[in-house]
Short mmCIF file of C-alpha atoms in Angstrom, two decimals:
data_model
loop_
_atom_site.label_atom_id
_atom_site.label_comp_id
_atom_site.label_asym_id
_atom_site.label_seq_id
_atom_site.Cartn_x
_atom_site.Cartn_y
_atom_site.Cartn_z
CA MET A 520 7.39 -16.41 -31.80
CA ARG A 521 6.10 -12.88 -31.15
CA GLN A 522 2.58 -14.18 -30.52
CA GLY A 523 3.96 -16.85 -28.19
CA ILE A 524 5.68 -14.17 -26.12
CA VAL A 525 2.49 -12.09 -26.01
CA LEU A 526 0.55 -15.13 -24.82
CA ALA A 527 3.15 -15.99 -22.17
CA ILE A 528 3.24 -12.46 -20.74
CA THR A 529 -0.53 -12.02 -20.63
CA CYS A 530 -0.96 -15.43 -18.99
CA LEU A 531 1.69 -14.56 -16.39
CA ALA A 532 -0.18 -11.34 -15.55
CA LEU A 533 -3.44 -13.32 -15.41
CA ALA A 534 -1.93 -15.98 -13.11
CA THR A 535 -0.67 -13.25 -10.78
CA VAL A 536 -4.21 -11.92 -10.37
CA VAL A 537 -6.07 -15.23 -10.12
CA ALA A 538 -3.61 -16.81 -7.67
CA ALA A 539 -4.16 -13.92 -5.26
CA MET A 540 -7.86 -14.82 -4.98
CA ALA A 541 -7.05 -18.14 -3.32
CA SER A 542 -3.47 -18.05 -2.03
CA LEU A 543 -4.02 -15.75 0.95
CA ASN A 544 -6.44 -18.24 2.53
CA VAL A 545 -3.42 -20.42 3.33
CA ALA A 546 -1.56 -17.56 5.04
CA LEU A 547 -4.57 -16.19 6.95
CA PRO A 548 -3.90 -18.02 10.27
CA ASP A 549 -0.37 -16.58 10.43
CA ILE A 550 -1.65 -13.11 9.47
CA ALA A 551 -4.26 -13.26 12.25
CA ARG A 552 -1.66 -14.24 14.85
CA GLN A 553 0.87 -11.54 13.91
CA THR A 554 -1.53 -8.64 13.23
CA HIS A 555 -4.07 -9.60 15.96
CA ALA A 556 -6.90 -9.42 13.41
CA ASP A 557 -10.33 -10.43 14.70
CA GLN A 558 -12.67 -12.70 12.73
CA THR A 559 -14.37 -9.84 10.86
CA GLN A 560 -11.03 -8.31 9.92
CA GLN A 561 -9.76 -11.70 8.69
CA THR A 562 -12.83 -12.03 6.48
CA TRP A 563 -12.28 -8.62 4.93
CA ILE A 564 -8.55 -9.16 4.41
CA ILE A 565 -9.70 -11.82 1.94
CA ASP A 566 -12.88 -10.22 0.63
CA ALA A 567 -11.81 -6.58 0.14
CA TYR A 568 -9.88 -7.75 -2.91
CA SER A 569 -12.88 -9.52 -4.47
CA LEU A 570 -15.30 -6.68 -3.71
CA VAL A 571 -13.22 -3.95 -5.40
CA PHE A 572 -12.17 -6.28 -8.21
CA ALA A 573 -15.74 -7.23 -9.14
CA SER A 574 -17.11 -3.69 -8.75
CA LEU A 575 -14.59 -2.05 -11.07
CA LEU A 576 -14.19 -4.67 -13.81
CA LEU A 577 -16.63 -3.09 -16.28
CA PRO A 578 -15.38 0.50 -15.87
CA ALA A 579 -11.76 -0.66 -16.01
CA GLY A 580 -12.47 -2.66 -19.16
CA ALA A 581 -14.05 0.38 -20.81
CA LEU A 582 -11.03 2.52 -19.92
CA GLY A 583 -8.74 -0.03 -21.54
CA ASP A 584 -10.78 0.01 -24.75
CA ARG A 585 -10.61 3.80 -24.95
CA PHE A 586 -7.12 4.62 -23.71
CA GLY A 587 -5.13 1.49 -24.51
CA ARG A 588 -5.10 -2.09 -23.24
CA ARG A 589 -1.32 -2.13 -22.85
CA ARG A 590 -1.51 1.11 -20.86
CA ALA A 591 -4.22 -0.36 -18.61
CA LEU A 592 -2.09 -3.46 -18.07
CA ILE A 593 0.97 -1.38 -17.15
CA ILE A 594 -0.94 0.80 -14.67
CA GLY A 595 -2.63 -2.26 -13.16
CA LEU A 596 0.66 -4.12 -12.70
CA VAL A 597 2.30 -1.06 -11.09
CA LEU A 598 -0.61 -0.71 -8.65
CA TYR A 599 -0.62 -4.43 -7.97
CA GLY A 600 3.12 -4.67 -7.35
CA ALA A 601 3.28 -1.52 -5.21
CA GLY A 602 0.24 -2.61 -3.17
CA SER A 603 1.76 -6.04 -2.58
CA ALA A 604 5.06 -4.51 -1.40
CA LEU A 605 3.25 -2.22 1.04
CA ALA A 606 1.08 -5.14 2.26
CA ALA A 607 4.22 -7.14 3.04
CA LEU A 608 5.31 -4.31 5.34
CA ALA A 609 1.91 -3.80 7.01
CA THR A 610 1.37 -4.63 10.67
CA ASP A 611 -2.16 -3.25 11.15
CA PRO A 612 -5.08 -5.41 9.91
CA ASN A 613 -7.15 -2.40 8.80
CA LEU A 614 -4.24 -1.13 6.71
CA LEU A 615 -3.90 -4.59 5.21
CA ILE A 616 -7.60 -4.55 4.27
CA GLY A 617 -7.12 -1.21 2.50
CA LEU A 618 -4.08 -2.50 0.62
CA ARG A 619 -5.98 -5.59 -0.47
CA ALA A 620 -8.60 -3.23 -1.90
CA LEU A 621 -5.79 -1.48 -3.81
CA LEU A 622 -4.74 -4.87 -5.20
CA GLY A 623 -8.34 -5.37 -6.34
CA LEU A 624 -8.15 -2.09 -8.27
CA GLY A 625 -4.94 -3.21 -9.96
CA ALA A 626 -6.46 -6.59 -10.77
CA ALA A 627 -9.54 -4.94 -12.32
CA LEU A 628 -7.23 -3.15 -14.78
CA ILE A 629 -5.06 -6.22 -15.44
CA MET A 630 -7.49 -9.06 -16.03
CA PRO A 631 -9.65 -7.62 -18.85
CA ALA A 632 -6.53 -6.30 -20.58
CA THR A 633 -4.93 -9.77 -20.70
CA LEU A 634 -7.76 -11.43 -22.63
CA SER A 635 -8.51 -8.45 -24.87
CA THR A 636 -4.80 -8.19 -25.78
CA ILE A 637 -4.94 -11.82 -26.94
CA THR A 638 -8.17 -11.40 -28.90
CA SER A 639 -6.93 -8.22 -30.59
CA SER A 640 -3.42 -9.59 -31.33
CA PHE A 641 -4.17 -13.07 -32.65
CA PRO A 642 -5.80 -13.76 -36.03
CA ARG A 643 -9.09 -15.63 -35.90
CA ALA A 644 -7.52 -18.93 -37.01
CA GLN A 645 -5.23 -18.96 -33.95
CA ARG A 646 -7.46 -17.14 -31.47
CA ALA A 647 -9.39 -20.15 -30.16
CA ARG A 648 -6.20 -22.00 -29.25
CA ALA A 649 -4.76 -18.93 -27.53
CA VAL A 650 -7.99 -18.39 -25.60
CA SER A 651 -7.94 -22.05 -24.52
CA VAL A 652 -4.48 -21.49 -22.99
CA TRP A 653 -5.75 -18.34 -21.25
CA ALA A 654 -8.78 -20.26 -19.91
CA ALA A 655 -6.58 -23.09 -18.60
CA VAL A 656 -4.39 -20.59 -16.77
CA ALA A 657 -7.47 -18.84 -15.36
CA GLY A 658 -8.85 -22.15 -14.11
CA GLY A 659 -5.62 -23.65 -12.75
CA SER A 660 -3.92 -20.62 -11.21
CA GLY A 661 -6.03 -20.80 -8.05
CA VAL A 662 -4.66 -24.25 -7.26
CA LEU A 663 -1.12 -23.19 -8.19
CA GLY A 664 -1.52 -20.15 -5.92
CA LEU A 665 -2.44 -22.40 -3.01
CA LEU A 666 0.58 -24.59 -3.75
CA ALA A 667 2.98 -21.65 -4.03
CA SER A 668 1.69 -20.17 -0.76
CA GLY A 669 2.06 -23.50 1.01
CA LEU A 670 5.65 -23.86 -0.20
CA LEU A 671 6.54 -20.31 0.85
CA LEU A 672 4.99 -20.72 4.29
CA GLU A 673 7.03 -23.86 4.88
CA GLN A 674 10.17 -21.70 4.95
CA TRP A 675 9.11 -18.07 5.53
CA SER A 676 6.39 -15.91 7.06
CA TRP A 677 3.12 -14.70 5.52
CA GLN A 678 4.89 -11.64 4.12
CA SER A 679 6.62 -13.92 1.59
CA VAL A 680 3.27 -14.45 -0.16
CA PHE A 681 3.07 -10.73 -0.94
CA TRP A 682 6.74 -10.53 -1.96
CA PHE A 683 6.04 -13.36 -4.40
CA ASN A 684 3.23 -11.23 -5.89
CA VAL A 685 5.73 -8.36 -6.26
CA LEU A 686 8.10 -10.65 -8.17
CA LEU A 687 5.40 -11.91 -10.54
CA ALA A 688 4.07 -8.40 -11.17
CA ALA A 689 7.58 -7.08 -11.86
CA VAL A 690 8.35 -9.81 -14.41
CA ALA A 691 4.98 -9.30 -16.12
CA LEU A 692 5.54 -5.52 -16.16
CA VAL A 693 8.95 -5.80 -17.82
CA GLY A 694 7.53 -8.20 -20.41
CA THR A 695 4.61 -5.85 -21.09
CA LEU A 696 6.89 -2.84 -21.57
CA VAL A 697 9.23 -4.71 -23.92
CA PHE A 698 7.01 -7.02 -25.96
CA LEU A 699 3.30 -6.20 -25.82
CA PRO A 700 1.74 -4.07 -28.58
CA GLU A 701 -0.64 -1.24 -27.80
CA SER A 702 -4.24 -1.56 -28.97
CA ALA A 703 -6.89 1.12 -28.54
CA GLU A 704 -9.56 2.76 -30.62
CA ALA A 705 -8.38 5.60 -32.85
CA ARG A 706 -11.64 7.51 -32.29
CA PRO A 707 -13.11 6.12 -29.08
CA ALA A 708 -16.65 6.85 -28.00
CA PRO A 709 -17.12 9.08 -24.93
CA LEU A 710 -16.81 7.26 -21.63
CA ASP A 711 -20.17 6.39 -20.06
CA VAL A 712 -19.41 7.81 -16.59
CA ILE A 713 -22.95 7.43 -15.20
CA GLY A 714 -23.13 3.84 -16.44
CA ALA A 715 -19.74 3.12 -14.88
CA VAL A 716 -20.86 4.49 -11.50
CA LEU A 717 -24.15 2.57 -11.60
CA ALA A 718 -22.35 -0.67 -12.52
CA ALA A 719 -19.77 -0.23 -9.75
CA VAL A 720 -22.38 0.59 -7.08
CA GLY A 721 -24.81 -2.15 -8.11
CA ILE A 722 -22.23 -4.91 -8.41
CA GLY A 723 -20.47 -3.72 -5.24
CA ALA A 724 -23.68 -3.82 -3.19
CA LEU A 725 -24.61 -7.24 -4.54
CA VAL A 726 -21.17 -8.77 -3.95
CA TYR A 727 -20.98 -7.22 -0.45
CA ALA A 728 -24.32 -8.76 0.50
CA VAL A 729 -23.29 -12.17 -0.86
CA ILE A 730 -19.95 -12.07 0.99
CA GLU A 731 -21.64 -11.15 4.28
CA ALA A 732 -24.52 -13.64 3.89
CA PRO A 733 -22.75 -16.63 5.52
CA VAL A 734 -21.87 -14.40 8.52
CA HIS A 735 -25.24 -12.72 9.08
CA GLY A 736 -27.54 -15.29 7.46
CA TRP A 737 -29.48 -15.12 4.21
CA SER A 738 -32.62 -13.82 5.96
CA ASP A 739 -30.78 -11.02 7.79
CA PRO A 740 -31.97 -7.49 6.87
CA LEU A 741 -28.41 -6.51 5.92
CA THR A 742 -28.19 -9.40 3.44
CA LEU A 743 -31.66 -8.91 1.97
CA GLY A 744 -31.25 -5.14 1.86
CA GLY A 745 -27.86 -5.39 0.14
CA ILE A 746 -29.17 -7.82 -2.47
CA ALA A 747 -32.26 -5.67 -3.07
CA LEU A 748 -30.16 -2.50 -3.39
CA GLY A 749 -27.71 -4.18 -5.77
CA LEU A 750 -30.49 -5.54 -8.01
CA LEU A 751 -32.33 -2.21 -7.98
CA VAL A 752 -29.22 -0.25 -9.00
CA LEU A 753 -28.39 -2.82 -11.68
CA ALA A 754 -31.95 -2.54 -13.02
CA GLY A 755 -31.39 1.21 -13.22
CA PHE A 756 -28.10 0.54 -15.01
CA VAL A 757 -29.88 -1.59 -17.61
CA ALA A 758 -32.58 1.04 -18.15
CA TYR A 759 -29.98 3.78 -18.52
CA GLU A 760 -27.77 1.78 -20.88
CA LEU A 761 -30.72 1.00 -23.17
CA ARG A 762 -31.20 4.72 -23.75
CA HIS A 763 -27.57 5.85 -23.81
CA ARG A 764 -25.93 6.60 -27.16
CA HIS A 765 -22.58 5.08 -26.16
CA PRO A 766 -23.37 2.52 -23.43
CA LEU A 767 -20.72 1.01 -21.20
CA LEU A 768 -22.37 -2.39 -21.79
CA ASP A 769 -25.31 -2.72 -24.17
CA PRO A 770 -27.88 -4.99 -22.44
CA ARG A 771 -29.11 -6.08 -25.89
CA LEU A 772 -25.92 -8.10 -26.18
CA PHE A 773 -27.63 -10.81 -24.16
CA ARG A 774 -30.03 -11.36 -27.06
CA ASN A 775 -27.05 -13.01 -28.72
CA ARG A 776 -27.50 -16.57 -27.49
CA ARG A 777 -23.78 -17.37 -27.65
CA PHE A 778 -22.94 -14.33 -25.53
CA ALA A 779 -25.70 -15.21 -23.04
CA ALA A 780 -24.64 -18.87 -22.91
CA GLY A 781 -21.00 -17.91 -22.35
CA SER A 782 -21.82 -15.50 -19.54
CA LEU A 783 -24.16 -17.96 -17.80
CA SER A 784 -21.80 -20.87 -18.21
CA LEU A 785 -18.73 -19.10 -16.84
CA THR A 786 -20.66 -17.74 -13.88
CA LEU A 787 -21.88 -21.18 -12.86
CA GLN A 788 -18.61 -22.96 -13.67
CA PHE A 789 -16.80 -20.67 -11.23
CA PHE A 790 -19.69 -20.98 -8.80
CA ALA A 791 -18.90 -24.69 -8.68
CA LEU A 792 -15.09 -24.33 -8.79
CA PHE A 793 -14.59 -21.71 -6.07
CA GLY A 794 -17.32 -23.19 -3.88
CA PHE A 795 -15.65 -26.59 -4.22
CA MET A 796 -12.19 -25.21 -3.34
CA PHE A 797 -13.59 -23.40 -0.30
CA VAL A 798 -15.24 -26.57 0.98
CA VAL A 799 -12.57 -29.10 0.09
CA MET A 800 -9.66 -27.17 1.64
CA GLN A 801 -11.45 -27.35 4.99
CA TYR A 802 -12.10 -31.06 4.46
CA LEU A 803 -8.47 -31.81 3.63
CA GLN A 804 -7.05 -29.86 6.57
CA LEU A 805 -9.63 -30.37 9.31
CA VAL A 806 -11.04 -33.83 8.50
CA ARG A 807 -8.02 -35.53 6.96
CA GLY A 808 -5.50 -33.57 9.02
CA TYR A 809 -3.34 -32.40 6.10
CA SER A 810 -1.02 -29.42 6.36
CA ALA A 811 -1.70 -26.44 4.09
CA LEU A 812 1.05 -27.57 1.70
CA THR A 813 -0.14 -31.19 1.59
CA ALA A 814 -3.72 -30.04 1.02
CA ALA A 815 -2.60 -27.86 -1.92
CA LEU A 816 -0.54 -30.73 -3.35
CA SER A 817 -3.60 -32.97 -3.12
CA LEU A 818 -5.41 -30.75 -5.62
CA LEU A 819 -2.76 -31.14 -8.33
CA ALA A 820 -4.75 -34.01 -9.86
CA MET A 821 -7.17 -31.33 -11.13
CA PRO A 822 -4.71 -29.71 -13.60
CA ILE A 823 -3.85 -33.22 -14.83
CA GLY A 824 -7.34 -33.32 -16.32
CA MET A 825 -7.68 -29.61 -17.08
CA ILE A 826 -4.56 -28.90 -19.14
CA PRO A 827 -4.94 -31.58 -21.84
CA ALA A 828 -8.71 -31.03 -22.02
CA SER A 829 -8.25 -27.29 -22.54
CA ARG A 830 -5.84 -27.98 -25.40
CA LEU A 831 -8.24 -30.50 -26.92
CA SER A 832 -11.30 -28.26 -26.61
CA PRO A 833 -10.58 -25.89 -29.55
CA LEU A 834 -9.80 -28.86 -31.82
CA LEU A 835 -13.12 -30.50 -30.95
CA THR A 836 -14.93 -27.19 -31.34
CA ARG A 837 -13.47 -26.67 -34.78
CA ARG A 838 -14.47 -30.17 -35.86
CA LEU A 839 -17.81 -30.62 -34.08
CA GLY A 840 -18.97 -27.11 -33.22
CA ALA A 841 -19.00 -25.49 -29.79
CA ARG A 842 -22.13 -27.15 -28.45
CA GLY A 843 -20.80 -30.72 -28.15
CA PRO A 844 -17.56 -30.18 -26.18
CA TRP A 845 -19.10 -27.32 -24.20
CA VAL A 846 -22.07 -29.36 -22.94
CA ALA A 847 -19.95 -32.50 -22.50
CA GLY A 848 -17.47 -30.52 -20.38
CA LEU A 849 -20.23 -29.30 -18.06
CA LEU A 850 -21.58 -32.84 -17.67
CA VAL A 851 -18.09 -34.20 -16.91
CA LEU A 852 -17.65 -31.38 -14.37
CA GLY A 853 -20.91 -32.42 -12.73
CA ALA A 854 -19.79 -36.08 -12.67
CA GLY A 855 -16.51 -35.15 -10.96
CA LEU A 856 -18.35 -33.15 -8.30
CA ALA A 857 -20.80 -36.01 -7.77
CA VAL A 858 -17.88 -38.40 -7.12
CA LEU A 859 -16.34 -35.95 -4.66
CA SER A 860 -19.68 -35.51 -2.86
CA HIS A 861 -19.25 -39.03 -1.45
CA LEU A 862 -15.99 -38.32 0.37
CA ASP A 863 -15.69 -39.07 4.07
CA GLY A 864 -12.89 -39.23 6.62
CA ALA A 865 -11.87 -42.75 5.53
CA SER A 866 -11.80 -42.12 1.77
CA SER A 867 -8.58 -42.94 -0.04
CA TYR A 868 -6.68 -40.42 -2.12
CA GLY A 869 -7.67 -42.49 -5.14
CA HIS A 870 -11.28 -41.48 -4.46
CA ILE A 871 -10.23 -37.81 -4.34
CA ALA A 872 -8.26 -38.10 -7.60
CA ALA A 873 -11.16 -39.92 -9.26
CA GLY A 874 -13.24 -36.80 -8.74
CA LEU A 875 -10.56 -34.16 -9.30
CA ILE A 876 -9.43 -35.41 -12.72
CA PRO A 877 -12.90 -35.28 -14.38
CA LEU A 878 -13.60 -32.02 -12.57
CA GLY A 879 -10.50 -30.49 -14.17
CA ALA A 880 -11.22 -32.11 -17.53
CA GLY A 881 -14.78 -30.77 -17.54
CA LEU A 882 -13.58 -27.24 -16.84
CA GLY A 883 -10.89 -27.60 -19.51
CA LEU A 884 -13.49 -28.60 -22.12
CA ALA A 885 -16.16 -26.06 -21.17
CA MET A 886 -14.21 -22.89 -20.37
CA PRO A 887 -12.58 -22.19 -23.77
CA PRO A 888 -15.80 -22.21 -25.85
CA ALA A 889 -17.61 -20.17 -23.18
CA THR A 890 -14.81 -17.58 -23.13
CA THR A 891 -14.58 -17.48 -26.93
CA ALA A 892 -18.36 -17.09 -27.24
CA ILE A 893 -18.21 -13.86 -25.22
CA THR A 894 -15.21 -12.30 -26.97
CA ASP A 895 -16.25 -13.32 -30.49
CA ALA A 896 -19.69 -11.80 -30.03
CA LEU A 897 -18.17 -8.31 -29.87
CA PRO A 898 -16.37 -6.17 -32.44
CA LYS A 899 -12.71 -5.34 -32.04
CA GLU A 900 -13.30 -1.94 -30.45
CA LEU A 901 -15.19 -3.51 -27.51
CA GLN A 902 -12.84 -6.39 -26.69
CA ASN A 903 -11.85 -5.01 -23.29
CA VAL A 904 -15.50 -4.66 -22.25
CA GLY A 905 -16.13 -8.22 -23.47
CA SER A 906 -13.14 -9.40 -21.46
CA ALA A 907 -14.48 -7.53 -18.43
CA VAL A 908 -17.86 -9.28 -18.79
CA ASN A 909 -16.01 -12.59 -18.97
CA ASP A 910 -14.00 -11.75 -15.83
CA LEU A 911 -17.05 -10.40 -14.02
CA ALA A 912 -18.90 -13.66 -14.69
CA ARG A 913 -16.01 -15.56 -13.11
CA GLU A 914 -15.73 -13.26 -10.11
CA LEU A 915 -19.46 -13.15 -9.39
CA GLY A 916 -19.68 -16.90 -9.82
CA GLY A 917 -16.79 -17.43 -7.41
CA ALA A 918 -18.26 -15.12 -4.76
CA LEU A 919 -21.68 -16.76 -5.08
CA GLY A 920 -20.18 -20.25 -4.96
CA ILE A 921 -18.27 -19.58 -1.75
CA ALA A 922 -21.28 -17.91 -0.13
CA VAL A 923 -24.02 -20.31 -1.24
CA LEU A 924 -22.15 -23.60 -0.94
CA GLY A 925 -20.49 -22.40 2.27
CA SER A 926 -23.91 -21.57 3.71
CA LEU A 927 -25.30 -24.94 2.64
CA LEU A 928 -22.34 -26.69 4.27
CA THR A 929 -22.72 -24.68 7.51
CA ALA A 930 -26.47 -25.20 7.75
CA THR A 931 -26.17 -28.97 7.22
CA TYR A 932 -23.22 -29.19 9.63
CA ARG A 933 -25.10 -27.44 12.43
CA SER A 934 -28.30 -29.40 11.94
CA ASP A 935 -26.41 -32.72 11.95
CA LEU A 936 -24.15 -31.94 14.94
CA HIS A 937 -25.62 -33.23 18.22
CA LEU A 938 -23.41 -32.81 21.28
CA THR A 939 -24.44 -33.93 24.75
CA GLY A 940 -22.57 -33.85 28.02
CA VAL A 941 -20.10 -31.13 27.03
CA PRO A 942 -19.70 -27.63 28.51
CA PRO A 943 -21.89 -25.00 26.79
CA GLN A 944 -18.91 -22.94 25.64
CA VAL A 945 -17.34 -26.01 24.00
CA ALA A 946 -20.61 -26.88 22.26
CA GLU A 947 -20.97 -23.29 21.05
CA ALA A 948 -17.44 -23.25 19.64
CA ALA A 949 -17.98 -26.59 17.90
CA GLU A 950 -21.28 -25.44 16.39
CA SER A 951 -19.67 -22.27 15.05
CA SER A 952 -17.15 -24.14 12.90
CA LEU A 953 -15.18 -27.34 12.52
CA ALA A 954 -12.06 -25.38 13.50
CA GLY A 955 -13.73 -24.63 16.84
CA ALA A 956 -14.44 -28.32 17.34
CA ALA A 957 -10.81 -29.16 16.47
CA ALA A 958 -9.68 -27.08 19.47
CA ALA A 959 -11.79 -29.28 21.76
CA GLY A 960 -10.61 -32.57 20.22
CA GLY A 961 -11.78 -35.99 21.40
CA THR A 962 -15.36 -37.09 20.83
CA VAL A 963 -16.42 -33.51 20.07
CA LEU A 964 -14.08 -33.42 17.08
CA HIS A 965 -15.18 -36.89 15.97
CA HIS A 966 -18.87 -35.91 15.94
CA ALA A 967 -18.05 -32.60 14.26
CA GLN A 968 -16.06 -34.31 11.49
CA ALA A 969 -18.98 -36.65 10.80
CA ALA A 970 -21.37 -33.68 10.63
CA PHE A 971 -18.95 -31.80 8.39
CA THR A 972 -18.79 -34.65 5.87
CA THR A 973 -22.59 -34.64 5.76
CA GLY A 974 -22.44 -30.93 4.94
CA LEU A 975 -19.73 -31.64 2.38
CA HIS A 976 -22.03 -34.15 0.65
CA ALA A 977 -24.85 -31.59 0.47
CA ALA A 978 -22.64 -28.74 -0.80
CA LEU A 979 -20.85 -30.72 -3.49
CA LEU A 980 -24.03 -32.44 -4.62
CA GLY A 981 -25.54 -28.98 -5.00
CA ALA A 982 -22.54 -27.95 -7.10
CA ALA A 983 -22.92 -31.08 -9.25
CA ILE A 984 -26.60 -30.36 -9.86
CA THR A 985 -25.71 -26.77 -10.80
CA ALA A 986 -23.24 -28.03 -13.42
CA VAL A 987 -25.82 -30.37 -14.96
CA VAL A 988 -28.51 -27.65 -15.04
CA THR A 989 -25.98 -25.33 -16.71
CA ALA A 990 -25.28 -28.01 -19.34
CA ILE A 991 -29.00 -28.23 -20.11
CA ALA A 992 -29.29 -24.43 -20.35
CA VAL A 993 -26.30 -24.17 -22.71
CA ALA A 994 -27.65 -27.00 -24.87
CA ILE A 995 -30.96 -25.15 -25.18
CA LEU A 996 -29.33 -21.79 -25.96
CA LEU A 997 -27.15 -23.40 -28.66
CA ARG A 998 -29.82 -25.76 -29.93
CA ARG A 999 -29.49 -24.50 -33.53
CA PRO A 1000 -26.46 -25.08 -35.76
CA ALA A 1001 -25.35 -21.43 -35.57
CA ASP A 1002 -22.71 -22.29 -32.99
CA LYS A 1003 -20.63 -23.88 -35.79
CA THR A 1004 -20.40 -20.64 -37.74
CA HIS A 1005 -18.16 -17.67 -37.28
CA PRO A 1006 -19.52 -14.88 -35.10
CA VAL A 1007 -22.03 -12.71 -36.88
CA VAL A 1008 -20.28 -9.47 -36.00
CA SER A 1009 -17.27 -8.64 -38.13
CA ASP A 1010 -14.11 -7.56 -36.36
CA ASP A 1011 -13.83 -4.80 -38.93
CA PRO A 1012 -16.86 -2.54 -39.25
CA ALA A 1013 -15.62 -1.47 -42.67
CA THR A 1014 -15.92 -4.92 -44.16
CA PRO A 1015 -18.99 -5.88 -46.19
CA SER A 1016 -19.98 -8.46 -43.59
CA GLY A 1017 -19.75 -5.85 -40.86
CA ARG A 1018 -21.97 -3.46 -42.83
CA ASP A 1019 -24.42 -6.21 -43.71
CA ASN A 1020 -24.73 -7.27 -40.10
CA ALA A 1021 -25.45 -3.72 -39.02
CA ALA A 1022 -27.98 -3.24 -41.79
CA GLN A 1023 -29.82 -6.50 -41.24
CA SER A 1024 -30.04 -6.25 -37.47
CA PRO A 1025 -33.59 -5.54 -36.36
CA THR A 1026 -32.24 -3.45 -33.48
CA ALA A 1027 -29.72 -1.39 -35.43
CA PRO A 1028 -30.07 2.36 -35.11
CA THR A 1029 -32.20 3.93 -37.85
CA THR A 1030 -30.60 7.37 -37.78
CA HIS A 1031 -27.96 8.13 -40.39
CA GLN A 1032 -26.88 11.51 -39.06
CA GLN A 1033 -23.85 10.07 -37.29
CA PRO A 1034 -21.74 7.00 -38.12
CA GLN A 1035 -22.69 4.07 -35.93
CA ARG A 1036 -20.77 0.97 -34.93
CA PRO A 1037 -22.18 -2.36 -36.17
CA SER A 1038 -25.09 -3.80 -34.28
CA LEU A 1039 -23.99 -6.17 -31.56
CA HIS A 1040 -27.22 -8.03 -31.03
CA VAL A 1041 -28.39 -9.93 -34.05
CA GLU A 1042 -30.46 -12.67 -32.55
CA GLU A 1043 -32.33 -13.53 -35.71
CA GLU A 1044 -29.11 -13.99 -37.70
CA LEU A 1045 -28.00 -16.61 -35.20
CA SER A 1046 -30.88 -18.83 -36.23
#
């Protein structure tokens, strides 16, 4: 019963964070009208959260490992709840952007602490099932956030979305204070401050450039310069971490094929998921004419496939090994996206559901083994950093999916839209977006909807191909039977297996002057 309460509280905190990534999109038109936010300000009301969240995940995860995961969760929930309350009272768009950044800071403390609390609280026999529940909540909370926002906006103003966040954070905070155990290292290693700064700057620059790419274009100097700066700083981060005695994130971890497969898989799963949600919400509202609430309700077929598949995934993994259900889930995800890539304005809801159910089922099968592969590759004292890597993969994948698939949709839409005999200002508005064409109506809207569905086909087909390529990559990385064994790193460095792993690792430190933690990168033992 105690473990069930821990799981419920951590999943509630997780849902609070994940729902905020998607829910505010529904309220954005009302926010723009009441705060007089221009288009750039509207973009950053959404993206300030993601930028700060992604940039600070690794440092926040390291702080939780050293000073307590429960403490990190409490501080994060306080920041998140207070920031949401202030945002509900804000009337200036720039202030709202700053408060969304504060919410991103709170979320960076919350999200790694939720998963690492589960992995450090549950015994190995029950951990996979608990992680599968966590993964299902992480995957489905975006849709539930859209639904909750749509329901709130039917009765109240956009401020109600933030007050709802306050309520969720308050309930999760009370549960954390009463029920959650503390877990932290008794003798933690010194905090890698330089590594934390390099990680934050590099990831921040990269995410900023990706967010701005659809606005400025992928060939714009700002985009290319931001990507180059981010990659350069991250290369410096890798070089520094390889030489640091107590690295924030040891790059050699990626020699562990399970860890590498999990990170790659989660990044590209969320690339497909968030890119799909960005594209399909426009399709449902601007092509099919659904309200925000009806559009959110239309996506509920996805959890119908996701929830049972996520519960089935650990059972299949235990019986067949991780490779089978993991790869099958990615292929089913790709099949669902391929079905959805054939939508048009006349498609029935049955066609939509026929794609959403396998899409959800594929995510439900593939996310639990990918998440478990990351957390099980690390010893107990680094669970918060492992959770942060897991969360960073999701956040980076989501930002890339929205940017890349959104750009593919926009480029195809503009190349396929041919308007003649209309005023130049109308044509310019229609070419800028489908929403601009909707204001003109008539034949302009009809042509724009046809061009948009062509762009939809290209974007979702690209997402489907990404899922299939990811399945092939995971199958190659897990091509040997090691994925059926327990992780090679013992949770307890004092156990014989932990000592043996450290001793046998070809990359283990050779000095014996100071006690060392077990080696985390034992590629040969995985064979």
